[in-house]
XYZ file of C-alpha atoms in Angstrom:
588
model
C 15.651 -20.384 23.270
C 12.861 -17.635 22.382
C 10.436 -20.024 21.271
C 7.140 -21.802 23.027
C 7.741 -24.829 21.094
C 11.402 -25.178 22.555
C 9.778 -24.005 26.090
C 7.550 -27.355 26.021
C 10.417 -29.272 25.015
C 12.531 -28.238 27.663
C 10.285 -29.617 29.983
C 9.642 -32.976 28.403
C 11.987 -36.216 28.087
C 12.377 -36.380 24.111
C 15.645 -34.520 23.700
C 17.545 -35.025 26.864
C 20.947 -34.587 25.328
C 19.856 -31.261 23.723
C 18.519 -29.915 26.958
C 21.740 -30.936 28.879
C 23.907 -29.169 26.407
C 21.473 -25.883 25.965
C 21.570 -25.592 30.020
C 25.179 -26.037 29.867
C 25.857 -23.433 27.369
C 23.081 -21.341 29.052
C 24.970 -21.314 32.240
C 28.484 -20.535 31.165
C 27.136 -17.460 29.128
C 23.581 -16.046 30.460
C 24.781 -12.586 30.677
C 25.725 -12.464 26.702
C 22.732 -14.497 25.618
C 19.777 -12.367 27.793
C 21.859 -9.177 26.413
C 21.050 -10.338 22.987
C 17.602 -11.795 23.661
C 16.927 -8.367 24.594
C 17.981 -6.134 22.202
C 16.796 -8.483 19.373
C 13.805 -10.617 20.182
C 10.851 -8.630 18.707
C 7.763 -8.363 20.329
C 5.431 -11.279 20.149
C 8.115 -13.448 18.768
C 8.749 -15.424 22.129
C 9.972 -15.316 25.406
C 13.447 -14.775 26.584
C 15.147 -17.679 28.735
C 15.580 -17.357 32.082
C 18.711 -18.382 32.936
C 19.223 -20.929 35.847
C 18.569 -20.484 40.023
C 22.635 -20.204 40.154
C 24.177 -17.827 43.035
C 25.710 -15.890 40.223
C 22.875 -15.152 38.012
C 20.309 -14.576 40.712
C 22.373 -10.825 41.265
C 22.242 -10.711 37.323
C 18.242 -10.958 37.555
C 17.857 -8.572 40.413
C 20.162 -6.132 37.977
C 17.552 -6.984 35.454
C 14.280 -6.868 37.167
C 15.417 -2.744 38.611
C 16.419 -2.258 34.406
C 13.208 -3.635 33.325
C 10.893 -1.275 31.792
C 13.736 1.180 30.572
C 13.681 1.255 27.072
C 16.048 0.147 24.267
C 18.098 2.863 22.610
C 17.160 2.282 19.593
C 17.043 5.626 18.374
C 19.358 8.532 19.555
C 18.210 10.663 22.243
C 14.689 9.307 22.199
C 12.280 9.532 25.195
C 9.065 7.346 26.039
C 5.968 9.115 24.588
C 7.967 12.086 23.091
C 9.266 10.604 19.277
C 7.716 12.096 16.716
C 8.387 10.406 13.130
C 7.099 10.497 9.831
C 6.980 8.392 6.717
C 7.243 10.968 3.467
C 6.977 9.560 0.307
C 7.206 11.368 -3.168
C 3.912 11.057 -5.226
C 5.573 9.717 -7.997
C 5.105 6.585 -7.975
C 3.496 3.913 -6.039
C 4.973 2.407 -3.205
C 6.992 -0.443 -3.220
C 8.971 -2.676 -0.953
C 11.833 -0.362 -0.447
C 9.538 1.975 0.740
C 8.011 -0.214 2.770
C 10.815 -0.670 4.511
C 11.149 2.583 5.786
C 7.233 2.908 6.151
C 7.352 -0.337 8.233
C 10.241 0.823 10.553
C 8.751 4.262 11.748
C 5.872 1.659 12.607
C 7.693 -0.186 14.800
C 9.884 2.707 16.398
C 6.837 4.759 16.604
C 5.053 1.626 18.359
C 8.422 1.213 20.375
C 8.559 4.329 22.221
C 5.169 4.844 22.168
C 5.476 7.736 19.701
C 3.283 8.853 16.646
C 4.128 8.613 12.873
C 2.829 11.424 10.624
C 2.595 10.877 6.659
C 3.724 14.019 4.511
C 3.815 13.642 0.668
C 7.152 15.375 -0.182
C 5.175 16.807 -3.116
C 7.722 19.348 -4.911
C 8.012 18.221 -7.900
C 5.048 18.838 -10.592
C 6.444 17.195 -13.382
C 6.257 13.817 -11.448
C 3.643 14.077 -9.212
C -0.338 12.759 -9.222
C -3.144 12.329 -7.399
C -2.989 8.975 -8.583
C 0.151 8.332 -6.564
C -1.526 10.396 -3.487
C -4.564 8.073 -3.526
C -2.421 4.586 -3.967
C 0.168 5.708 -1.589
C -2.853 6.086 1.056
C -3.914 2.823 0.019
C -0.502 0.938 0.256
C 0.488 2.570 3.829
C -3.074 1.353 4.984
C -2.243 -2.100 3.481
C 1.104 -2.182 5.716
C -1.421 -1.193 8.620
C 0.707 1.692 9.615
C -1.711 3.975 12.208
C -0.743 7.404 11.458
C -1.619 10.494 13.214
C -2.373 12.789 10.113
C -1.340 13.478 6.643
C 0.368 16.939 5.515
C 1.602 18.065 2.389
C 5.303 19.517 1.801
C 3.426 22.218 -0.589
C 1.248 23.141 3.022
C 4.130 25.230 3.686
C 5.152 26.868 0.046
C 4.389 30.451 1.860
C 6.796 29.539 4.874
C 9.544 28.034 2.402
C 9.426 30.868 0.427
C 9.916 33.461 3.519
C 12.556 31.456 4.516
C 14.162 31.476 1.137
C 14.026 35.530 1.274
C 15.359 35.569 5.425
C 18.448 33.562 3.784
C 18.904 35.750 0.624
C 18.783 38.802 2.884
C 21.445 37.663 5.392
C 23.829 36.551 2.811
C 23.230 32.930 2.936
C 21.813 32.292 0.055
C 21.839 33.372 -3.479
C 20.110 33.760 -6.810
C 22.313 31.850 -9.180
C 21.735 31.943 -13.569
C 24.810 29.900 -14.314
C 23.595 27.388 -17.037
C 22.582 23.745 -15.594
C 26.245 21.736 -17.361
C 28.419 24.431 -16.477
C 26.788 24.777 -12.740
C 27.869 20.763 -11.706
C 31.348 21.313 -13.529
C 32.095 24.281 -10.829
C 30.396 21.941 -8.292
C 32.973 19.119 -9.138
C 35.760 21.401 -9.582
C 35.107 23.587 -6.602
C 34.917 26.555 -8.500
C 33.103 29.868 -7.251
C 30.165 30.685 -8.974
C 30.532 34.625 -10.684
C 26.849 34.547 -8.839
C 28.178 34.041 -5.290
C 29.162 37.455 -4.347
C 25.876 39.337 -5.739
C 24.381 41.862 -3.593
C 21.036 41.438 -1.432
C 18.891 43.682 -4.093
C 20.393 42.197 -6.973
C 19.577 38.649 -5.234
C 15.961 39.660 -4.571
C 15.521 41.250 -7.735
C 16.240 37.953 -9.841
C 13.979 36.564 -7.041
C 10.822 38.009 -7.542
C 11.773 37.226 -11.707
C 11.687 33.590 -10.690
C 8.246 34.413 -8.378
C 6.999 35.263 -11.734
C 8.364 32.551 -13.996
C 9.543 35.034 -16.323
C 11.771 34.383 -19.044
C 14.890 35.492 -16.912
C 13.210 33.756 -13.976
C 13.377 30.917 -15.823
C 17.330 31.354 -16.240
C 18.265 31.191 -12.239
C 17.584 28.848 -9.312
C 18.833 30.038 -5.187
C 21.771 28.206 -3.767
C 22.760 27.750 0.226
C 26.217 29.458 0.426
C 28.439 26.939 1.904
C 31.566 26.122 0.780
C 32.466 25.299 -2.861
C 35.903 23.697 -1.714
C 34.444 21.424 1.083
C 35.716 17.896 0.395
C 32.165 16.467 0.759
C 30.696 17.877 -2.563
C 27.211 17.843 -1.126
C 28.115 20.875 0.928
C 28.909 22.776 -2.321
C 26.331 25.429 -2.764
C 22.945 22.767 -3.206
C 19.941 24.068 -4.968
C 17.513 25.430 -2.730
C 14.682 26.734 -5.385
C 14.189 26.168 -9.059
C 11.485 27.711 -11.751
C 8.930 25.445 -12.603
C 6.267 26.257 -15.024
C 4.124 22.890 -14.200
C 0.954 22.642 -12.779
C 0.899 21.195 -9.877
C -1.541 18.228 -9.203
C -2.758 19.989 -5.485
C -2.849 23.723 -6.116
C -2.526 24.333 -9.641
C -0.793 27.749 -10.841
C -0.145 29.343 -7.903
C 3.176 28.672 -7.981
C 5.803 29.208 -10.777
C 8.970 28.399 -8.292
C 9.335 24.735 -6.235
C 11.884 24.006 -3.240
C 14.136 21.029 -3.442
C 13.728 17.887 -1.563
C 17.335 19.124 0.378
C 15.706 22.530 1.616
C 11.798 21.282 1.817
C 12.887 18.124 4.051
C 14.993 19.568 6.752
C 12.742 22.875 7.184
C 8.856 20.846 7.290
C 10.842 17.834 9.672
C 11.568 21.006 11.733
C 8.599 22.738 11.547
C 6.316 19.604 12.636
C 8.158 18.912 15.486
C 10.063 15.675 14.188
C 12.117 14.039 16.556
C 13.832 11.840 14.561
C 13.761 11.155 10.508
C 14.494 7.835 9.072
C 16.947 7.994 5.974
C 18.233 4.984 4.529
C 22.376 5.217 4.073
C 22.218 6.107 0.406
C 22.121 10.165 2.089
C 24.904 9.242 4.243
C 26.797 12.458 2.491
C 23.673 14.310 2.572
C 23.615 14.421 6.383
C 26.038 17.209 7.054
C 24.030 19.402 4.251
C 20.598 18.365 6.208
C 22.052 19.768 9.782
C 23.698 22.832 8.159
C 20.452 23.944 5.970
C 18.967 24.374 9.587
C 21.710 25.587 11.239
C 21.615 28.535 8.277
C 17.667 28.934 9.197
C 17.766 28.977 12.778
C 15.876 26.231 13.317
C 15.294 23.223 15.889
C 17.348 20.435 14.466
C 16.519 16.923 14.277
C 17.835 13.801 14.736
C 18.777 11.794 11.573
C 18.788 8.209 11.687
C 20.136 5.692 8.960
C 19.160 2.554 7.787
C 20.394 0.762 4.679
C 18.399 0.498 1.324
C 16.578 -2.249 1.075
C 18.186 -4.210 -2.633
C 17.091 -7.196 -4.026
C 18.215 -9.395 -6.710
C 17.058 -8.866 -10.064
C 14.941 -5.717 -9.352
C 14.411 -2.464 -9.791
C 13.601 0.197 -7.172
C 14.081 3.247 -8.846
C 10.809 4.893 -10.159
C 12.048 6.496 -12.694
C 12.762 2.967 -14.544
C 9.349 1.352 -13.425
C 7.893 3.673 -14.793
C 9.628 3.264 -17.621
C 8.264 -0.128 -18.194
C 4.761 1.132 -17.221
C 4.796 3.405 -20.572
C 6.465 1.208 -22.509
C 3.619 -1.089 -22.013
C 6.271 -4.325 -20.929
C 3.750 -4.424 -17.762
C 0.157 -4.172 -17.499
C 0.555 -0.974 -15.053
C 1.822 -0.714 -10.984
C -0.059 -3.055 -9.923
C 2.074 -5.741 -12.017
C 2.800 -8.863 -10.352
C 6.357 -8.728 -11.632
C 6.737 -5.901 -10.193
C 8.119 -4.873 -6.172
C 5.239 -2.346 -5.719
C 3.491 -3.434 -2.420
C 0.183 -3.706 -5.346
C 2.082 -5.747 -7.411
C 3.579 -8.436 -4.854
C 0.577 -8.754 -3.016
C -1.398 -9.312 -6.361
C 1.432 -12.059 -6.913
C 0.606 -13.614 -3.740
C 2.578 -12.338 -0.892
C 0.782 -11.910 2.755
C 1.475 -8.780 4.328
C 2.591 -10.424 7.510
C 5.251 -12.223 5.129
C 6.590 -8.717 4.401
C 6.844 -7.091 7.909
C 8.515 -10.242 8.964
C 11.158 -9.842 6.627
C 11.661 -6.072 6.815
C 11.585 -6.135 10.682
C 14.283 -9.430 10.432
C 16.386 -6.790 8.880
C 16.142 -4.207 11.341
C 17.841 -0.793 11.019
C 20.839 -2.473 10.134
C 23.214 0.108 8.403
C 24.799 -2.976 5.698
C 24.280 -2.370 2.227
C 23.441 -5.921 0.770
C 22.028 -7.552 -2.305
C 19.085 -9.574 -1.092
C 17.707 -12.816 -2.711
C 14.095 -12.927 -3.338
C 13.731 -17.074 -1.800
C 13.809 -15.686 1.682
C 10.609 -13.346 1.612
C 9.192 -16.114 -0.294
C 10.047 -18.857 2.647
C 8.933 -16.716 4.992
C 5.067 -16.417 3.268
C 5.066 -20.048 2.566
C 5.244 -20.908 5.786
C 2.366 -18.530 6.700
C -0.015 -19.357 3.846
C 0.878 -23.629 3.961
C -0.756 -24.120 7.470
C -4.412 -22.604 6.138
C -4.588 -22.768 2.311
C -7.188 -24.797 0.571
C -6.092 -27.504 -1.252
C -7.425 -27.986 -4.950
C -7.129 -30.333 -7.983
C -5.595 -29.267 -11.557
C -4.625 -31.238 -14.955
C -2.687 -29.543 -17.711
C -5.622 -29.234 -20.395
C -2.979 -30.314 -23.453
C -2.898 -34.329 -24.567
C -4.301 -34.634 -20.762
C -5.232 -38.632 -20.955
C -8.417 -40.238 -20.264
C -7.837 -43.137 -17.727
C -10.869 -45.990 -17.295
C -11.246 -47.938 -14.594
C -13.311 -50.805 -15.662
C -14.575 -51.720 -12.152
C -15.393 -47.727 -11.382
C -18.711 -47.129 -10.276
C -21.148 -47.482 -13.068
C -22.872 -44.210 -11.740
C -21.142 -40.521 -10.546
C -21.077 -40.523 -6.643
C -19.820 -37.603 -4.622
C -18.090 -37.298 -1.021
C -16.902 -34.683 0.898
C -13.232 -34.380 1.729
C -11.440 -31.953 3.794
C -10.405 -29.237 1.478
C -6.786 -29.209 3.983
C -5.899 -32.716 6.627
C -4.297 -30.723 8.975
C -6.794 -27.410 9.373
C -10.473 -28.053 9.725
C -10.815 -24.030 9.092
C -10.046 -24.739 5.434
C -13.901 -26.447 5.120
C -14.380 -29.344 2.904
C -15.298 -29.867 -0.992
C -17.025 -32.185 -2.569
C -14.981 -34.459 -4.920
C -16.868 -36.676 -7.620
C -15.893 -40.317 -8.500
C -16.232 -41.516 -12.043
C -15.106 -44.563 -13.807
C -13.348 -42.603 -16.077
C -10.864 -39.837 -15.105
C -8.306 -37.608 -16.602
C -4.670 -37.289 -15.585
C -1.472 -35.589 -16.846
C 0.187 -36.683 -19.951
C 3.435 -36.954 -17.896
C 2.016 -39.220 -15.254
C 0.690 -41.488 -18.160
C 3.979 -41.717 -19.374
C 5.753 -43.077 -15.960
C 3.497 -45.877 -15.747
C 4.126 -49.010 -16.617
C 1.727 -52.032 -17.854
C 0.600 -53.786 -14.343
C 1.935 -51.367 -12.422
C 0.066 -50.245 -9.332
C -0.333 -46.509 -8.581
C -1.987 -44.448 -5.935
C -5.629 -42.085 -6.823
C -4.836 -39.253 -4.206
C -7.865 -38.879 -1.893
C -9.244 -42.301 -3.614
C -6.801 -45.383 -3.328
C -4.858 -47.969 -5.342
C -5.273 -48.750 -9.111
C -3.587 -51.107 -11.160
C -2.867 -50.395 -15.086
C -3.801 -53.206 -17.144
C -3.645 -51.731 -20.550
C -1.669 -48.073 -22.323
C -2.484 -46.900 -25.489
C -0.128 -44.653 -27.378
C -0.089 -42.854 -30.932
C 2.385 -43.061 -33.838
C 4.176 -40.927 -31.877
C 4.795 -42.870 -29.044
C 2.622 -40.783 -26.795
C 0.231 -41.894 -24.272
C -3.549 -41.719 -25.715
C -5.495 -43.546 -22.983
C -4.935 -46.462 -19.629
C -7.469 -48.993 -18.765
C -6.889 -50.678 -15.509
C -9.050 -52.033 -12.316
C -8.977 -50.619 -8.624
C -7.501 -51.835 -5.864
C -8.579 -49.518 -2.791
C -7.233 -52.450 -0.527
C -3.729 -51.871 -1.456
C -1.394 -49.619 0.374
C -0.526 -46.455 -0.404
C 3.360 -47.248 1.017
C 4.199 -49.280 -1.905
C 3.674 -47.235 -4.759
C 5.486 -45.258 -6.545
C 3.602 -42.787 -8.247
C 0.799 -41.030 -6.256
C -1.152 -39.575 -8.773
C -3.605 -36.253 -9.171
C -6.719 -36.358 -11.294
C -9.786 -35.243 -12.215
C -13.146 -37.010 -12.649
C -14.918 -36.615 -16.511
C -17.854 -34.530 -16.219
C -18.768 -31.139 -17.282
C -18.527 -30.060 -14.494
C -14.399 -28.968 -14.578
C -13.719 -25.428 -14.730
C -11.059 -23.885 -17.273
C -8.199 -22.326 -15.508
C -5.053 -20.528 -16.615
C -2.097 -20.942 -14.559
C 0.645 -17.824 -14.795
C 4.073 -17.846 -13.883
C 6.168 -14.861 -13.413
C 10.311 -14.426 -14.089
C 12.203 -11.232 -13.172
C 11.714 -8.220 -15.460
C 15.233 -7.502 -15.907
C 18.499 -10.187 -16.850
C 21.033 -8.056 -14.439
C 21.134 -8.789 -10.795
C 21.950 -5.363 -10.198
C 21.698 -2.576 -12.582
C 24.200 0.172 -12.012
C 22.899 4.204 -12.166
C 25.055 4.670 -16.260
C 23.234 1.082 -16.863
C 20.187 1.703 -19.884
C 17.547 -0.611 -18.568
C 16.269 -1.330 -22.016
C 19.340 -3.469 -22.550
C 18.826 -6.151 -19.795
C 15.162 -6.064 -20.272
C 13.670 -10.375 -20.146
C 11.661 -10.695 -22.804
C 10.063 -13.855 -21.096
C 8.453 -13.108 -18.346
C 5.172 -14.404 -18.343
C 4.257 -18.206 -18.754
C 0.704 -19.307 -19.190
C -0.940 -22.797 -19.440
C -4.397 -23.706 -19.795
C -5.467 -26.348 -17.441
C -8.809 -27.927 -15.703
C -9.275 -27.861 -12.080
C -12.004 -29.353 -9.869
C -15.438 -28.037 -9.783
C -14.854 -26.485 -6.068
C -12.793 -23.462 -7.424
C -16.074 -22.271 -8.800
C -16.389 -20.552 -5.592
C -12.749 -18.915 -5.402
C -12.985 -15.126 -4.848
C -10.455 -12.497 -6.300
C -7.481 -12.536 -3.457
C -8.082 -16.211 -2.139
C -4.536 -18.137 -1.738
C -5.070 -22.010 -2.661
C -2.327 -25.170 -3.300
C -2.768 -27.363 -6.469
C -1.779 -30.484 -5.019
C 1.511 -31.647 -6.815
C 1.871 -28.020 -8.434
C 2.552 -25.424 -5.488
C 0.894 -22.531 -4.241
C -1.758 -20.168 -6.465
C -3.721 -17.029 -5.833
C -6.723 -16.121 -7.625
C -6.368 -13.402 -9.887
C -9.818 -13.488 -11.813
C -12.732 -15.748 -10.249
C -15.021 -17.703 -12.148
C -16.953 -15.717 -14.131
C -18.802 -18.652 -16.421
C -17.732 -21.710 -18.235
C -16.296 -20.039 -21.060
C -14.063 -18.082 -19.645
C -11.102 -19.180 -17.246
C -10.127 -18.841 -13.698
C -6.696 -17.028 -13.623
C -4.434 -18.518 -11.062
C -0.781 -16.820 -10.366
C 1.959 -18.889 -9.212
C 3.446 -18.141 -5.709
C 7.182 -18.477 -5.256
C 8.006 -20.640 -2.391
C 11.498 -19.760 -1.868
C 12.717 -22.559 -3.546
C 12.208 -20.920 -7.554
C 14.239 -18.076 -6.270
C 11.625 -15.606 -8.209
């Protein structure tokens, strides 16, 4: 009922019964159905139905018309024009879809309540970090077209962090702690005190300023919230709040020999920048109570939290850590990968942008955690790039087979087709007719002697003669046209090419998951589900229009599915490179 098509339906005599039975389940339950229209219709996507001229309902859409205009509480607590949000990334990486899921939701809440999103690297850890990530993260968020109001950096308030690290140590909230790493988490699991816990104020900032310093003994300790080691949640067990790092870091170099974590650095900078509410996904679900209690402990404004679940697909990996793995190991040709879920990587496969905000918004904020198949993203970009995509020509290069028509036209002629039937925006190209023309080897082989097949964009031919090898394979056809036959009774409708020298080479890729596991667990090694067949290339010709493809452009080869051009036509030698586009049906 949200859609214009339906609307026009509605009104017409086609589907009678349907309307009947839609007005009769729209009148028994308005109320429910306008309550959900409302709360899940996005913008743009259609208009909800108004319910009929009943008594009943007409009070319902006077209730409605004096709540129209309040908004939808979405997020807690959130006011028109006062949400601030922000989208902070680590630069370790570059961004991929999971990301892009959160990126894409402080869009639309920001765009909901009329709010502003700012983007802060969470940069605080050097021996990750790069200005490489910086600059592609900028890159990817503009991709997404999120409008953002500025960008900060987490290490734009070191100074602050460390005062605030002090202010804690001082009033016994924090301390300096040199327990060795191993036997620091076995205290944490077994709720054991550290012998650390109860040191004094001078003996905390002593070991302080050694860490300041990156000394040797510095090196030794790290500061810890004191909360309580016995808490049932073990997240509220004494978390890290500094550690030494010697590193350099990729913004401001030496300065610093001492780096927040992500636990202390998030809560105080969402604080500090006036954040009204921060978008987690549900994986920090026992990380919330730490969040609210590091800025209890700091006296600070605190902020809304709100969760959304991690966006998990089938056969994919999400964590950084392993893609970059497969970066240095060289199994990939770098981030930009089309196997790969980087936002770089599945638009260089072929995915539209609008395909992927449709399908993270179709989610919504949903809290479910959910293993996600791949063929729906892919369904949803097919039908976006179908409609408009050019339509092109291609034969498999190998024991292609040379079909002459004996009544062909003695000389070459060209005419100009429409390059799509169904959307003149697609322009035209120019197809040549020859009396010879090459088709696939496995089309050769369906055909029978006599039999009568269709020339897409030409007409009927009939097959008078088949050559074959020792082998049994089809060599060449012979056969005579029949352009007043009908295209209705054949059986095979066949592509093909014309035989000039004028045919480009291409290379046709396909792509298969990286990984054999649908879901590798955190104790999995990823080197032991690693595909080692993931990339599938065959040399083909195509017509002599894809001369003119540019670097991005989204095409069909009729009979063969959907293709985006990788590398353009550079000259004859070398080949067009063409990557296959899922279409939700491959499930890859």
């Amino acid at each position: 009922g949200t859609g214009q098509r339906w609307e026009s339906l509605r009104k017409s005599k086609k589907y009678q019964s349907l309307v009947r039975w839609f007005n009769s389940i729209l009148d028994e339950y308005s109320e429910l159905l306008n309550k959900v229209l409302s709360t899940y219709v996005k913008k743009g996507s259609g208009k909800p139905v108004a319910p009929p001229k009943s008594k009943d309902n007409q009070q319902a859409t006077k209730a409605d018309a004096q709540d129209k205009g309040k908004s939808e509480v979405d997020l807690p607590e959130a006011e028109i024009g006062k949400v601030r949000l922000r989208f902070a990334p680590e630069p370790s990486g570059y961004l991929h879809i999971g990301h892009a899921k959160a990126a894409l939701l402080n869009k639309y809440f920001a765009e909901r309540y009329q709010g502003e999103v700012i983007v802060r690297f969470d940069d605080t850890n050097p021996a990750k970090e790069s200005n490489e990530f910086v600059d592609n993260l900028v890159k990817d968020i503009g991709t997404l077209g999120i409008k953002y109001e500025k960008v900060t950096y987490t290490s734009d308030y070191f100074p602050e962090l460390m005062q605030m690290a002090e202010k804690l140590m001082r009033e016994g909230k924090a301390y300096v702690d040199d327990t060795p790493r191993e036997q620091m988490q076995k205290e944490r699991m077994d709720g054991i005190d550290s012998k650390c816990r109860n040191h004094g104020v001078d003996e905390n900032l002593k070991l302080w300023q050694e860490m300041i310093a990156g000394s040797e003994r510095g090196l030794q300790c790290c500061v810890r919230g004191k909360f309580n080691m016995q808490d049932p949640n073990k997240a509220m067990r004494d978390p890290v709040y500094y550690r030494c790092n010697p590193m350099s870091h990729h913004r401001i170099g030496d300065k610093y020999k001492i780096y927040p974590t992500y636990d202390t650095a998030c809560p105080f900078v969402d604080s500090l920048e006036g954040i009204t509410h921060a978008l987690r996904s549900s994986e920090y679900h026992d990380r919330n109570a730490q969040y609210f209690k590091v800025l209890e402990d700091m006296g600070m404004r605190q902020v809304q939290l709100y969760e959304f679940s991690r966006l998990n697909l089938v056969f994919t990996l999400l964590s950084k850590r392993k893609l970059l793995w497969f970066v240095q190991t060289g199994l990939v040709d770098g981030w930009d990968d089309p196997r790969f879920p980087t936002v770089q990587g599945i638009v260089r496969r072929g995915l539209k942008i609008e395909a992927l905000i449709q399908f993270i918004l179709e989610q919504g904020a949903s809290k479910n955690l959910n293993l996600m198949e791949w063929d729906k993203l892919w369904s949803i970009n097919k039908r976006i790039i179908d409609p408009v995509c050019p339509r092109h020509t291609a034969v498999i290069a190998e024991r292609r087979v040379l079909f002459t028509l004996t009544d062909g036209p003695d000389e070459p002629f060209v005419r100009l087709i429409p390059k799509h039937k169904k959307f003149e925006g697609a322009g035209e190209k120019a197809t040549t007719f020859t009396k010879s023309i090459w088709i696939e080897e496995a089309d050769a082989s369906a055909i029978s002697v006599d039999e009568e097949v269709t020339l897409m964009d030409w007409g009927n031919a009939i097959v008078k003669q088949i050559t074959k090898d020792e082998e049994g394979r089809v060599t060449a056809l012979s056969g005579v046209l029949n352009l007043q036959g009908s295209v209705k009774t054949t059986k095979l409708k066949l592509t093909w090419l014309p035989d000039t020298n004028e045919l480009v080479n291409l290379t046709l890729t396909e792509f298969d998951y990286l990984i054999t596991k649908k879901k590798l667990e955190d104790d999995d090694e990823v080197a032991d589900f690693v595909n080692t067949n993931t990339k599938k290339e065959t040399l083909a010709l195509g017509d002599s229009n894809m001369r003119n493809l540019k670097c991005g452009d989204v095409i069909q080869l009729e009979r063969k599915g959907y293709f985006r051009c990788d590398v353009p036509f550079v000259k004859s030698s070398k080949s067009i490179v063409l990557f296959s586009i899922p279409d939700g049906r491959a499930l890859k």
